XYZ file of C-alpha atoms in Angstrom:
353
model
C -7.389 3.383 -19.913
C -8.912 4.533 -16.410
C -11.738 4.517 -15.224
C -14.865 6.527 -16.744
C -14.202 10.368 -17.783
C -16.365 11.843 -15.109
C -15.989 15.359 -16.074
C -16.763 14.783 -20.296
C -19.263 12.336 -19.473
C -20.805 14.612 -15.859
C -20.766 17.987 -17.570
C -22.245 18.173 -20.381
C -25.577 16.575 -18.827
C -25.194 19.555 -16.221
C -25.482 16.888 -13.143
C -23.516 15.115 -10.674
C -22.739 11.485 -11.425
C -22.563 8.530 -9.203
C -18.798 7.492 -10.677
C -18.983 3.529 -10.270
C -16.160 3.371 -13.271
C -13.110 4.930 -10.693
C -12.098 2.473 -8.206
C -11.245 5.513 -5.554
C -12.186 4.661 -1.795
C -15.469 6.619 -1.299
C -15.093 7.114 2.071
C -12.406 9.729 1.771
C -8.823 9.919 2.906
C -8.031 9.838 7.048
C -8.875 12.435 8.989
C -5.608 13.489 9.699
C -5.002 14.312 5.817
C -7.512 17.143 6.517
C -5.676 18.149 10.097
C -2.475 18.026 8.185
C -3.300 20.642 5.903
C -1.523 24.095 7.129
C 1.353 22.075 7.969
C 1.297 20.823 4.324
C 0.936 24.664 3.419
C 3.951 26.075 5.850
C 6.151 22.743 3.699
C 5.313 24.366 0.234
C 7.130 27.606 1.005
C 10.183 25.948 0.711
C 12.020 23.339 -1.547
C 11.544 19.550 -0.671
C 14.522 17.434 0.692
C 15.781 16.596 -2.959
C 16.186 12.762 -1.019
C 12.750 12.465 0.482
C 14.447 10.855 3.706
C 11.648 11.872 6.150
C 9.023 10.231 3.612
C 11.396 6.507 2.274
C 11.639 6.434 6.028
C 8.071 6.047 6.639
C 7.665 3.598 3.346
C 10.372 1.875 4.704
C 8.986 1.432 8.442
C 5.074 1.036 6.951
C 6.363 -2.136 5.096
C 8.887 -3.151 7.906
C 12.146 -2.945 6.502
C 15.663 -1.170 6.673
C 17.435 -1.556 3.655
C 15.616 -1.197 0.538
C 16.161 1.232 -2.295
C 12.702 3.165 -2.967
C 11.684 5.338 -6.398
C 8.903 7.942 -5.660
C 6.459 8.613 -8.238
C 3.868 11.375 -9.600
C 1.215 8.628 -8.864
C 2.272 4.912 -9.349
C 1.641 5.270 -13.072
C 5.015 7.223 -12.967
C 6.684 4.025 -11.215
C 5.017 1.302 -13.484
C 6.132 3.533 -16.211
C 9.892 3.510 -14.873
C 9.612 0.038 -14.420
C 10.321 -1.245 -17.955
C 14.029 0.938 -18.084
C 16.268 -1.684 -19.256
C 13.981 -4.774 -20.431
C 13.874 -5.652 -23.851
C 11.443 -8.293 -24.077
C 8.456 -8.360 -20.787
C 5.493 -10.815 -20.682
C 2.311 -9.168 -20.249
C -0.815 -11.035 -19.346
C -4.543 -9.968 -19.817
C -7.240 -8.798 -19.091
C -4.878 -5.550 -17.484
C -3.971 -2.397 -16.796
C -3.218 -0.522 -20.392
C -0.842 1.113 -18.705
C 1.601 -1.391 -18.872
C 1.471 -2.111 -22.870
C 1.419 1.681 -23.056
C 4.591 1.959 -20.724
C 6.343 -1.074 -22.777
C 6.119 0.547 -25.978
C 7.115 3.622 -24.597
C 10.382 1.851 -23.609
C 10.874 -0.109 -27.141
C 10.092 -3.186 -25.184
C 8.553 -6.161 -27.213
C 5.237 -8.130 -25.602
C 4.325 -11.576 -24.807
C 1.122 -11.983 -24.072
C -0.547 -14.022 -22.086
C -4.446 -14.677 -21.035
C -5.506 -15.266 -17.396
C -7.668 -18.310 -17.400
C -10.862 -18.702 -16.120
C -12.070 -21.292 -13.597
C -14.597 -21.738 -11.640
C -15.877 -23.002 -7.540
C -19.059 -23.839 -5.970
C -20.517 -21.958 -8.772
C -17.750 -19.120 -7.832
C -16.465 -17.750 -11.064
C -12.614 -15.978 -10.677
C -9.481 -15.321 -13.173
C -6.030 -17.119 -12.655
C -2.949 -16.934 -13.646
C -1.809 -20.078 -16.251
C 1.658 -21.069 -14.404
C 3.369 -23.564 -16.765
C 1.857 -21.541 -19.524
C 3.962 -18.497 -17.770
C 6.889 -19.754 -16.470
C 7.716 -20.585 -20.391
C 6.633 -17.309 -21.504
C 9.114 -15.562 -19.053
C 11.963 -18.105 -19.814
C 12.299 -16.525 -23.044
C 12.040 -12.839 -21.608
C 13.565 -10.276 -19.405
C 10.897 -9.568 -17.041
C 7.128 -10.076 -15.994
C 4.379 -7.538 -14.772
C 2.007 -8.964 -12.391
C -0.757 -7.268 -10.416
C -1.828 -8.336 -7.306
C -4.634 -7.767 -7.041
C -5.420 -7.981 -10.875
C -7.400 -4.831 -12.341
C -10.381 -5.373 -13.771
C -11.190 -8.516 -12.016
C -9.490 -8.288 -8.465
C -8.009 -11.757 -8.690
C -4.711 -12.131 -6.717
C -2.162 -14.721 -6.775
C -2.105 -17.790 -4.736
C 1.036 -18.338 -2.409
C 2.107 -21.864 -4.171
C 2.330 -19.604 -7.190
C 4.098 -16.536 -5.857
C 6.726 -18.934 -4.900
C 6.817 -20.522 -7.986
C 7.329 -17.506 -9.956
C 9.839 -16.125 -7.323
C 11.954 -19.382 -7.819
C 12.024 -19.487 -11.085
C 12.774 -15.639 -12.085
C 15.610 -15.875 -9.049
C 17.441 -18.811 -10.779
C 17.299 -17.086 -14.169
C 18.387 -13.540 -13.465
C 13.918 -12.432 -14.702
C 12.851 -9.112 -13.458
C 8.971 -9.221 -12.025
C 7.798 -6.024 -11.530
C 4.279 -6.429 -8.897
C 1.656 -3.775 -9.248
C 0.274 -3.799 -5.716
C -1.633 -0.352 -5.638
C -5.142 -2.310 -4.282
C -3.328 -4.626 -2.137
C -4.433 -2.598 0.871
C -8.038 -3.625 0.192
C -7.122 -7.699 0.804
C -7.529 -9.682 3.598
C -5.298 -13.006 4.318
C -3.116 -12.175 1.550
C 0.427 -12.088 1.433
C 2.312 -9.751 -0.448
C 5.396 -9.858 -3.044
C 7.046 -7.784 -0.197
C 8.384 -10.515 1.501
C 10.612 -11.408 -1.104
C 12.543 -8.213 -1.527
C 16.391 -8.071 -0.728
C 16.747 -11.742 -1.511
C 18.460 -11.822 -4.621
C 15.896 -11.260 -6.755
C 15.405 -8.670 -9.834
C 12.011 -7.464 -8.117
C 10.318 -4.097 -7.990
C 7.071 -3.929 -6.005
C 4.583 -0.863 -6.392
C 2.193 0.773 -4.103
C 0.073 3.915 -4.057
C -1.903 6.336 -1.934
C -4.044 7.464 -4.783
C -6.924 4.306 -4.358
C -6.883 2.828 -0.917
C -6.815 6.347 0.950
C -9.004 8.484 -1.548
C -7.013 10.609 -2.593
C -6.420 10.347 -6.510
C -5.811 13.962 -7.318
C -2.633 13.772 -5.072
C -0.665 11.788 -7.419
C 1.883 10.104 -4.874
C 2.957 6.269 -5.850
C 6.356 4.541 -4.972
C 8.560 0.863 -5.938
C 10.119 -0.428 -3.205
C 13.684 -1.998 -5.347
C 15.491 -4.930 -4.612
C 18.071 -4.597 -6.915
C 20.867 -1.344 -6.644
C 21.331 -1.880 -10.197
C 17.769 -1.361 -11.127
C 16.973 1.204 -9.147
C 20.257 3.124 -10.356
C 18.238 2.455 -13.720
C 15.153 3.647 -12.598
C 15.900 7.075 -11.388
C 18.908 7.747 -14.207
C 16.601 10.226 -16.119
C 14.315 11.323 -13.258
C 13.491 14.574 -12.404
C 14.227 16.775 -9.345
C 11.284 17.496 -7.057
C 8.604 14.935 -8.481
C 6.474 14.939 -5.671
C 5.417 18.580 -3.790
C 5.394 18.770 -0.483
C 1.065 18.245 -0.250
C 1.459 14.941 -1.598
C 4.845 14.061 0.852
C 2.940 15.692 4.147
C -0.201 13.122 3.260
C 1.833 10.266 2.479
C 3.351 10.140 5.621
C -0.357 10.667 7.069
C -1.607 7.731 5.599
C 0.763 4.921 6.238
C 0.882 5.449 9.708
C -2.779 5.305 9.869
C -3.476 1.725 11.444
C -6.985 2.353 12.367
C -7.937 3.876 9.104
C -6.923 0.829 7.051
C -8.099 -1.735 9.205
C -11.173 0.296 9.471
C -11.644 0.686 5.543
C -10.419 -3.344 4.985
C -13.460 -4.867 6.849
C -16.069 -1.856 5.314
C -15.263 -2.885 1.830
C -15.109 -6.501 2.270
C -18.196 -6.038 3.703
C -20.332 -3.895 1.238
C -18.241 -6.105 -1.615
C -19.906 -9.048 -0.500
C -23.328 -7.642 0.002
C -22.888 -6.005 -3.481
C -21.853 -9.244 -5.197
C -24.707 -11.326 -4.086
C -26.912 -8.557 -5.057
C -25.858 -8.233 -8.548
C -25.988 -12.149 -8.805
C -29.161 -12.486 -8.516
C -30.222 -9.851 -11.328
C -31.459 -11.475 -14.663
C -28.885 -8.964 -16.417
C -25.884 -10.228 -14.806
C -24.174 -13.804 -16.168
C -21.370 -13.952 -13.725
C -19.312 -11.715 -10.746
C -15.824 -12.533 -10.181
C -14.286 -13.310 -6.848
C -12.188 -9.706 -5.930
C -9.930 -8.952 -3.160
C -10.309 -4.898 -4.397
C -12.701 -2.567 -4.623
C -14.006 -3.395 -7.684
C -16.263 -6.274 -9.542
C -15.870 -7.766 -13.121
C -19.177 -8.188 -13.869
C -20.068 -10.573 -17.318
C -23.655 -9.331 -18.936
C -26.682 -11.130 -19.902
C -28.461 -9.787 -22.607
C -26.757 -6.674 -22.465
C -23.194 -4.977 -23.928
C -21.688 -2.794 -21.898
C -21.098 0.414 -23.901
C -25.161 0.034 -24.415
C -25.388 -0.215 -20.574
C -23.366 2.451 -19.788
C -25.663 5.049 -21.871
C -28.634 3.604 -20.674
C -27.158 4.431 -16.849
C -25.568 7.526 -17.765
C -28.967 8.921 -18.241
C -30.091 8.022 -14.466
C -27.026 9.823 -13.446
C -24.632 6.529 -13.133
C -20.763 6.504 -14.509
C -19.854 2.874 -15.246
C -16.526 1.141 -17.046
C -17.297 -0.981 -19.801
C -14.845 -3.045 -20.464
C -14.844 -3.699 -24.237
C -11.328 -2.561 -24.737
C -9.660 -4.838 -22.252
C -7.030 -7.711 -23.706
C -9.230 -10.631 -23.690
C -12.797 -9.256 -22.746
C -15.093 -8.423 -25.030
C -18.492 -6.037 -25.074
C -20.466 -8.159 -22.168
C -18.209 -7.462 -19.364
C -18.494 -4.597 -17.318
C -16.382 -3.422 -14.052
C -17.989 -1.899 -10.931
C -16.332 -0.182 -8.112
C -18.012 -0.794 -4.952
C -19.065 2.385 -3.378
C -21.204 3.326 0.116
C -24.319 1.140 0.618
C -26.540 3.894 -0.280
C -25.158 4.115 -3.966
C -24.470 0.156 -4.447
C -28.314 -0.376 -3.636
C -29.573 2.590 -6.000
C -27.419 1.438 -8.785
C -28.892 -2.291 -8.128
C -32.546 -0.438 -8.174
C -31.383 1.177 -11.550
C -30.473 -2.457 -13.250
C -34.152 -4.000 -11.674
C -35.562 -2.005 -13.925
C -33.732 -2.029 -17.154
C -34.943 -6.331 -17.133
């Protein structure tokens, strides 16, 4: 599941809702997007290049490499989707993205599960990924899905463990397929990019939809290390998946330098303001540490379905997150949004205490 259903949950109450249950950037795309726009219009007169060269030539320079087979997607849903072709057995680990089960099963693919573990620092509480308990798990399957960061929590991995896993799925022929669509929000963070063309099984996903605001442009993309697999990958795909609006503001956006390093400090910014905020309301039990744009908040007193009608009635859309692998009713997931809204919607929870 997404994030909230803004327009069952906005219209019907005739209003305009503060949406803290999408984890879109709420700043808006780059100003070029906007600039771009007649040129995007002149492009949809006309077929796109059935290849894409113009556009896997900007992935391919964005990410600083040459040789790399890349699959374009209607959003990186279509991608994570694609990603299970020819795995019959994937470990899975929660709390995540029900995308992926949904994908598996799509695919006939059988699940292992696994649960992140919680730990916690100087009082800081964060999710982490069980390695020995993983390593096993993937030993006896084809492939892994990782994200990085995680979604709901916005835990990444550590780089001891990135190598680990690397190592291990390299010696034994694993696929790991890294959902990186909120990488762009991290700082100091290195990403499963390096690896790729080394011999490894690995498929790495990215996405214009969240970091660049633009989530009604469904444009996503896997940058493939393996030939094989991406021969896979695109066996049954169609001509034409993306239109020529979502290849014009691709391009845009990756070769925006400013924008991201603008967007990188404003959220980790406003996330930490945010986070202290919310820890130090009665309601709230614990925040996780998040390199995204987003907060896994654990409730005091409260369940989150019951706190999400209680806000939607003060004109706030939040994501409970009751039906995530391993959560339960109490937790709750915030995206972090301008300072205007993050203080309003801490006003809101003063007074529900």
């Amino acid at each position: 599941m997404h994030g909230g259903d803004i327009y069952s949950d906005a219209f019907p109450r005739g209003r305009e809702l503060v949406d803290f249950s999408s984890n879109g950037n709420p700043y808006g795309p780059p100003e070029g997007v906007g600039k771009s726009l007649s040129k995007a219009l002149g492009q949809a007169g006309k077929y796109p290049d059935l290849s894409y060269r113009n556009l896997k030539a900007h992935i391919l320079d964005y990410h600083g490499q040459s040789d790399l087979s890349i699959v374009l997607g209607n959003g990186a849903s279509e991608v994570i989707h694609r990603a299970f072709t020819g795995l019959s057995r994937v470990v899975l680990l929660g709390p995540g993205y029900s995308e992926y089960e949904k994908s598996a099963r799509d695919h006939g693919v059988s699940i292992h599960w696994l649960a992140l573990e919680e730990e916690s620092r100087d009082g800081l509480w964060r999710l982490k990924l069980p390695l020995v308990k993983t390593l096993a798990a993937l030993g006896e399957a084809d492939g892994i899905v990782v994200a990085h960061p995680n979604n709901p929590d916005g835990s990444v991995l550590d780089p001891g463990t990135m190598e680990e896993l690397v190592r291990f799925a390299k010696n034994r022929g694993k696929r790991i397929v890294v959902d990186e669509t909120f990488f762009d929000y991290t700082l100091g963070v290195p990403s499963f990019v390096r690896y790729l063309g080394k011999g490894l099984d690995l498929i790495v996903i990215r996405a214009i939809t969240k970091f660049y605001g633009l989530p009604g442009v469904r444009f996503g993309y896997g940058l493939v290390s393996s030939p094989e697999t991406y021969e896979g990958l695109v066996a049954h795909q169609l001509p034409w998946n993306i239109n020529s609006f979502a290849e014009t503001f691709a391009t845009i956006c990756l070769g925006d330098a400013a924008y991201r390093d603008r967007m990188v400090k404003r959220n980790a910014a406003e996330r930490r303001v945010f986070t202290q905020a919310l820890q130090g309301l009665p309601l709230v039990r614990k925040v996780y540490q998040s390199q995204g744009n987003y907060l896994l908040v654990a409730l005091a007193g409260w369940e989150g379905p019951r706190l999400k009608d209680r806000l939607l009635s003060q004109g706030f859309l939040i994501r409970s997150c009751h039906d995530y692998r391993g959560l339960g009713p109490v937790y709750i997931r915030l995206a972090v949004k301008k300072p205007e809204d993050n203080r309003n919607l801490i006003e809101a929870l003063k007074k529900l205490v």
